[in-house]
Amino acid sequence: MSFLIKIISKLPLNMLYNLGNFFYLLSLVSGYRSKVILKNLKIAFPNLNEEEREKLKRKFYKYFFELIAENIKDFDPSWKDHKKHVFIENAEMVKNLTNKNKKVILMLGHHGNFEWLSVIPELLQENVYAVYNEINNKSIEKLILQKRAKYNLGLFPMKETYKFIESNRDHRAVYGFIADQSPHEGRIHHRSKFFVENTPTHVGAEKIAKMYGMALVYLECVRLSRGRYVFKPVLITENPQEFPDYQLTDLYNQLLEKSIREQPEIYLWTHKRWKHLRPGVYQ
């Protein structure tokens, strides 16, 4: 599988987009994860009728296969054109924090092409570290880590998050956390409003920020056109200890929800974001 990915990644990006268009048309027939997508859309946008949700699903499918094309191209080790496609607006805001020897946590969601954000160390001119989930197929995992490390993005496994941060002596460290996954049912410590009330929410980023006095920044993604994204840092707080528990997580969810409402088709509706809602919250 890893060999095949390497071969396909050598194709020009426009050709990969054309392949993506083919699979988009195929998805309209096969209905790839259609039930999951429509259920998520019904939870998030209850005021839309069935026809409107179907239209939004098709727009998502179109983007989803373009996203796959972009991420396949990223596996080509010789392709380093990210700075033609990914931009950071107001990078000085993050720089101002690190200039104070303030460590920073960037919180983002599965909105837009977060994989192409591996170029962020060059865009920010800072040392950036990101957590990753280990997978069983180690040859694929190695390929993914190589892809993400093209621009010297520091990577550490999720199970070693606290150990890594505790031992990292980089006083200007910037950490990236994708914080919109659904936590395991036995590890739900907080339920937040994210489109609907009582959405189980990860609180790790907030907890780490409070432990080490890190600034919290939401990194908004805006898709400008096919293959062009701008990321906009939004300061949540420089002083997380001043906030009651979970309030910062709630603020992050509000910011992410706003971004999704503005460009709903580029959110990853295929994952089961609301699978652990309390009985009666959504029927």
Short mmCIF file of C-alpha atoms in Angstrom, two decimals:
data_model
loop_
_atom_site.label_atom_id
_atom_site.label_comp_id
_atom_site.label_asym_id
_atom_site.label_seq_id
_atom_site.Cartn_x
_atom_site.Cartn_y
_atom_site.Cartn_z
CA MET A 1 0.00 0.00 0.00
CA SER A 2 2.75 2.49 0.91
CA PHE A 3 4.52 1.75 -2.41
CA LEU A 4 1.30 2.43 -4.34
CA ILE A 5 0.76 5.73 -2.49
CA LYS A 6 4.30 6.82 -3.36
CA ILE A 7 3.73 6.04 -7.05
CA ILE A 8 0.37 7.84 -7.25
CA SER A 9 1.74 10.86 -5.39
CA LYS A 10 4.12 11.52 -8.30
CA LEU A 11 1.18 12.45 -10.53
CA PRO A 12 0.63 16.19 -11.13
CA LEU A 13 -1.81 17.76 -8.69
CA ASN A 14 -4.28 18.63 -11.46
CA MET A 15 -4.35 14.98 -12.55
CA LEU A 16 -5.02 13.93 -8.97
CA TYR A 17 -7.87 16.43 -8.85
CA ASN A 18 -9.30 14.80 -11.98
CA LEU A 19 -9.10 11.41 -10.26
CA GLY A 20 -10.84 12.99 -7.28
CA ASN A 21 -13.64 14.19 -9.57
CA PHE A 22 -14.10 10.62 -10.81
CA PHE A 23 -14.42 9.28 -7.26
CA TYR A 24 -16.77 12.16 -6.43
CA LEU A 25 -19.12 10.98 -9.18
CA LEU A 26 -18.72 7.41 -7.96
CA SER A 27 -19.60 8.47 -4.42
CA LEU A 28 -22.90 9.92 -5.62
CA VAL A 29 -23.83 6.39 -6.72
CA SER A 30 -22.23 4.40 -3.91
CA GLY A 31 -23.26 6.79 -1.12
CA TYR A 32 -19.95 6.58 0.77
CA ARG A 33 -20.78 6.98 4.49
CA SER A 34 -23.95 8.75 3.40
CA LYS A 35 -25.93 7.82 6.51
CA VAL A 36 -23.22 9.16 8.84
CA ILE A 37 -22.90 12.39 6.87
CA LEU A 38 -26.65 13.02 6.72
CA LYS A 39 -27.09 12.23 10.42
CA ASN A 40 -24.31 14.69 11.31
CA LEU A 41 -25.83 17.35 9.06
CA LYS A 42 -29.25 16.80 10.62
CA ILE A 43 -27.77 17.29 14.10
CA ALA A 44 -25.76 20.37 13.09
CA PHE A 45 -28.36 21.99 10.83
CA PRO A 46 -31.82 20.92 12.01
CA ASN A 47 -33.44 23.84 10.17
CA LEU A 48 -32.36 22.51 6.77
CA ASN A 49 -34.81 20.30 4.94
CA GLU A 50 -33.81 16.95 3.38
CA GLU A 51 -33.19 18.46 -0.05
CA GLU A 52 -30.90 21.14 1.41
CA ARG A 53 -28.96 18.56 3.42
CA GLU A 54 -28.55 16.40 0.30
CA LYS A 55 -27.20 19.42 -1.58
CA LEU A 56 -24.73 20.15 1.23
CA LYS A 57 -23.69 16.48 1.27
CA ARG A 58 -22.87 16.64 -2.45
CA LYS A 59 -20.81 19.81 -1.90
CA PHE A 60 -18.96 18.02 0.88
CA TYR A 61 -18.30 14.98 -1.33
CA LYS A 62 -16.87 17.27 -4.02
CA TYR A 63 -14.49 18.86 -1.54
CA PHE A 64 -13.68 15.61 0.26
CA PHE A 65 -12.21 13.98 -2.84
CA GLU A 66 -10.30 17.15 -3.71
CA LEU A 67 -8.88 17.00 -0.18
CA ILE A 68 -7.82 13.38 -0.70
CA ALA A 69 -6.10 14.41 -3.94
CA GLU A 70 -4.23 17.18 -2.13
CA ASN A 71 -3.13 14.86 0.66
CA ILE A 72 -1.99 12.14 -1.75
CA LYS A 73 0.19 14.71 -3.52
CA ASP A 74 1.68 15.56 -0.14
CA PHE A 75 3.19 12.05 0.03
CA ASP A 76 5.57 12.97 -2.82
CA PRO A 77 8.80 13.80 -0.93
CA SER A 78 10.00 16.05 -3.76
CA TRP A 79 6.81 18.15 -3.76
CA LYS A 80 7.34 21.21 -1.58
CA ASP A 81 5.00 23.79 -3.06
CA HIS A 82 2.95 24.22 0.11
CA LYS A 83 3.71 27.93 0.40
CA LYS A 84 1.93 28.47 -2.91
CA HIS A 85 -1.20 26.96 -1.41
CA VAL A 86 -1.17 27.71 2.34
CA PHE A 87 -0.94 31.14 3.94
CA ILE A 88 -0.91 32.45 7.51
CA GLU A 89 -2.67 35.73 8.19
CA ASN A 90 -1.30 37.84 11.05
CA ALA A 91 1.52 35.46 11.94
CA GLU A 92 2.93 38.34 14.00
CA MET A 93 0.32 37.63 16.66
CA VAL A 94 1.91 34.24 17.40
CA LYS A 95 5.39 35.75 17.09
CA ASN A 96 4.51 38.37 19.71
CA LEU A 97 3.61 35.60 22.14
CA THR A 98 6.78 33.58 21.58
CA ASN A 99 8.87 36.76 21.86
CA LYS A 100 7.63 36.92 25.45
CA ASN A 101 8.95 33.35 25.93
CA LYS A 102 5.32 32.31 25.99
CA LYS A 103 4.63 28.79 24.78
CA VAL A 104 1.58 28.54 22.54
CA ILE A 105 -1.07 25.92 21.85
CA LEU A 106 -2.78 26.18 18.46
CA MET A 107 -6.23 24.59 18.58
CA LEU A 108 -7.80 23.62 15.26
CA GLY A 109 -10.45 21.30 13.92
CA HIS A 110 -11.01 18.95 11.00
CA HIS A 111 -11.93 21.94 8.87
CA GLY A 112 -10.06 22.45 5.60
CA ASN A 113 -6.71 20.90 4.77
CA PHE A 114 -5.06 20.55 8.16
CA GLU A 115 -2.48 18.13 6.68
CA TRP A 116 -0.99 20.82 4.44
CA LEU A 117 -0.44 22.84 7.60
CA SER A 118 2.75 20.82 8.10
CA VAL A 119 4.42 23.83 6.43
CA ILE A 120 3.63 25.95 9.50
CA PRO A 121 7.19 25.94 10.96
CA GLU A 122 8.34 27.87 7.88
CA LEU A 123 5.28 30.12 7.79
CA LEU A 124 5.68 31.10 11.45
CA GLN A 125 9.48 30.84 11.57
CA GLU A 126 9.06 29.03 14.89
CA ASN A 127 9.58 25.51 16.23
CA VAL A 128 6.21 23.80 15.96
CA TYR A 129 5.28 20.42 17.45
CA ALA A 130 2.21 18.31 16.72
CA VAL A 131 0.66 15.25 18.30
CA TYR A 132 -0.22 12.23 16.18
CA ASN A 133 -2.26 9.04 16.66
CA GLU A 134 -0.28 5.83 16.21
CA ILE A 135 -1.72 3.33 13.71
CA ASN A 136 -1.29 -0.43 13.41
CA ASN A 137 0.21 -0.35 9.92
CA LYS A 138 3.70 0.89 10.73
CA SER A 139 4.80 1.28 7.10
CA ILE A 140 1.86 3.65 6.49
CA GLU A 141 2.55 5.42 9.78
CA LYS A 142 6.19 5.95 8.76
CA LEU A 143 5.06 7.38 5.42
CA ILE A 144 2.63 9.76 7.14
CA LEU A 145 5.28 10.97 9.60
CA GLN A 146 7.77 11.54 6.79
CA LYS A 147 5.16 13.57 4.92
CA ARG A 148 4.37 15.71 7.96
CA ALA A 149 8.04 16.30 8.78
CA LYS A 150 8.98 17.89 5.42
CA TYR A 151 9.31 21.29 7.04
CA ASN A 152 10.77 20.10 10.36
CA LEU A 153 7.45 19.79 12.14
CA GLY A 154 8.21 18.08 15.47
CA LEU A 155 6.00 15.03 16.03
CA PHE A 156 5.17 13.03 19.15
CA PRO A 157 2.63 10.24 19.79
CA MET A 158 -0.53 11.06 21.70
CA LYS A 159 0.26 8.60 24.50
CA GLU A 160 3.47 10.54 25.25
CA THR A 161 1.94 14.03 25.15
CA TYR A 162 2.52 14.98 28.78
CA LYS A 163 5.94 13.35 28.90
CA PHE A 164 7.06 15.16 25.75
CA ILE A 165 5.81 18.59 26.83
CA GLU A 166 7.29 18.17 30.31
CA SER A 167 10.73 17.34 28.91
CA ASN A 168 10.75 19.90 26.06
CA ARG A 169 12.99 22.84 27.07
CA ASP A 170 12.10 24.94 24.04
CA HIS A 171 10.77 28.15 25.63
CA ARG A 172 9.27 29.34 22.32
CA ALA A 173 7.51 26.07 21.55
CA VAL A 174 4.30 26.16 19.54
CA TYR A 175 2.09 23.05 19.81
CA GLY A 176 -0.69 22.05 17.44
CA PHE A 177 -3.74 20.14 18.67
CA ILE A 178 -6.70 19.03 16.58
CA ALA A 179 -9.28 19.22 19.32
CA ASP A 180 -12.63 18.22 17.80
CA GLN A 181 -12.45 14.43 17.98
CA SER A 182 -15.06 12.57 19.99
CA PRO A 183 -13.47 11.26 23.21
CA HIS A 184 -13.82 7.63 24.23
CA GLU A 185 -17.01 7.08 26.21
CA GLY A 186 -15.09 6.27 29.39
CA ARG A 187 -12.96 9.43 29.12
CA ILE A 188 -15.66 12.07 28.85
CA HIS A 189 -14.90 14.81 31.39
CA HIS A 190 -16.89 17.65 29.85
CA ARG A 191 -19.86 18.18 27.57
CA SER A 192 -19.92 21.41 25.64
CA LYS A 193 -22.20 23.16 23.18
CA PHE A 194 -20.99 22.34 19.68
CA PHE A 195 -24.00 22.86 17.43
CA VAL A 196 -26.00 20.95 20.05
CA GLU A 197 -25.75 20.95 23.83
CA ASN A 198 -23.99 18.16 25.72
CA THR A 199 -21.45 17.32 23.00
CA PRO A 200 -18.61 15.24 24.55
CA THR A 201 -15.43 17.28 24.16
CA HIS A 202 -11.70 16.72 24.62
CA VAL A 203 -10.26 19.03 27.28
CA GLY A 204 -6.57 18.10 26.97
CA ALA A 205 -5.44 21.31 25.27
CA GLU A 206 -7.03 23.48 27.95
CA LYS A 207 -5.63 21.28 30.72
CA ILE A 208 -2.08 21.46 29.33
CA ALA A 209 -2.34 25.22 28.79
CA LYS A 210 -3.28 25.69 32.44
CA MET A 211 -0.57 23.33 33.71
CA TYR A 212 2.23 25.15 31.87
CA GLY A 213 0.83 28.68 31.51
CA MET A 214 0.63 28.49 27.72
CA ALA A 215 -1.29 30.89 25.50
CA LEU A 216 -4.29 29.38 23.71
CA VAL A 217 -4.89 30.32 20.08
CA TYR A 218 -7.64 29.11 17.75
CA LEU A 219 -6.37 28.57 14.21
CA GLU A 220 -9.21 29.24 11.80
CA CYS A 221 -9.06 27.78 8.28
CA VAL A 222 -10.63 29.55 5.30
CA ARG A 223 -10.62 27.93 1.86
CA LEU A 224 -10.03 30.66 -0.71
CA SER A 225 -10.37 28.42 -3.78
CA ARG A 226 -9.41 24.90 -4.82
CA GLY A 227 -6.03 24.15 -3.25
CA ARG A 228 -5.64 27.57 -1.57
CA TYR A 229 -6.11 28.08 2.17
CA VAL A 230 -5.50 30.87 4.62
CA PHE A 231 -5.13 30.14 8.34
CA LYS A 232 -6.01 32.91 10.76
CA PRO A 233 -4.82 32.77 14.39
CA VAL A 234 -7.38 34.04 16.90
CA LEU A 235 -6.16 34.63 20.44
CA ILE A 236 -8.32 32.92 23.04
CA THR A 237 -6.17 33.91 26.02
CA GLU A 238 -2.59 34.46 27.17
CA ASN A 239 -3.53 33.58 30.74
CA PRO A 240 -5.54 30.34 30.85
CA GLN A 241 -5.30 30.01 34.65
CA GLU A 242 -7.67 32.98 34.97
CA PHE A 243 -10.58 31.04 33.45
CA PRO A 244 -12.92 28.55 35.13
CA ASP A 245 -12.44 24.94 34.09
CA TYR A 246 -13.78 24.12 30.62
CA GLN A 247 -14.64 27.70 29.69
CA LEU A 248 -11.70 27.84 27.27
CA THR A 249 -12.78 24.58 25.66
CA ASP A 250 -16.26 26.05 25.25
CA LEU A 251 -14.79 29.17 23.61
CA TYR A 252 -12.82 27.02 21.19
CA ASN A 253 -15.96 25.07 20.25
CA GLN A 254 -17.82 28.33 19.61
CA LEU A 255 -15.05 29.59 17.31
CA LEU A 256 -14.86 26.30 15.41
CA GLU A 257 -18.65 26.14 15.03
CA LYS A 258 -18.63 29.67 13.57
CA SER A 259 -15.97 28.66 11.03
CA ILE A 260 -17.95 25.57 10.03
CA ARG A 261 -21.17 27.52 9.61
CA GLU A 262 -19.35 29.89 7.24
CA GLN A 263 -17.87 27.04 5.14
CA PRO A 264 -19.73 23.85 6.10
CA GLU A 265 -18.69 21.86 3.02
CA ILE A 266 -15.02 21.71 4.12
CA TYR A 267 -15.68 20.10 7.51
CA LEU A 268 -15.02 16.36 7.89
CA TRP A 269 -18.62 15.17 8.19
CA THR A 270 -17.61 11.53 7.71
CA HIS A 271 -16.46 11.06 11.30
CA LYS A 272 -18.97 10.36 14.07
CA ARG A 273 -18.60 13.57 16.03
CA TRP A 274 -21.78 13.10 18.10
CA LYS A 275 -21.74 9.36 18.78
CA HIS A 276 -21.86 9.73 22.59
CA LEU A 277 -24.69 12.21 23.04
CA ARG A 278 -26.82 11.68 26.13
CA PRO A 279 -30.13 9.89 25.54
CA GLY A 280 -32.82 12.39 24.65
CA VAL A 281 -30.44 15.10 23.43
CA TYR A 282 -30.91 14.04 19.83
CA GLN A 283 -33.38 11.51 18.49
#
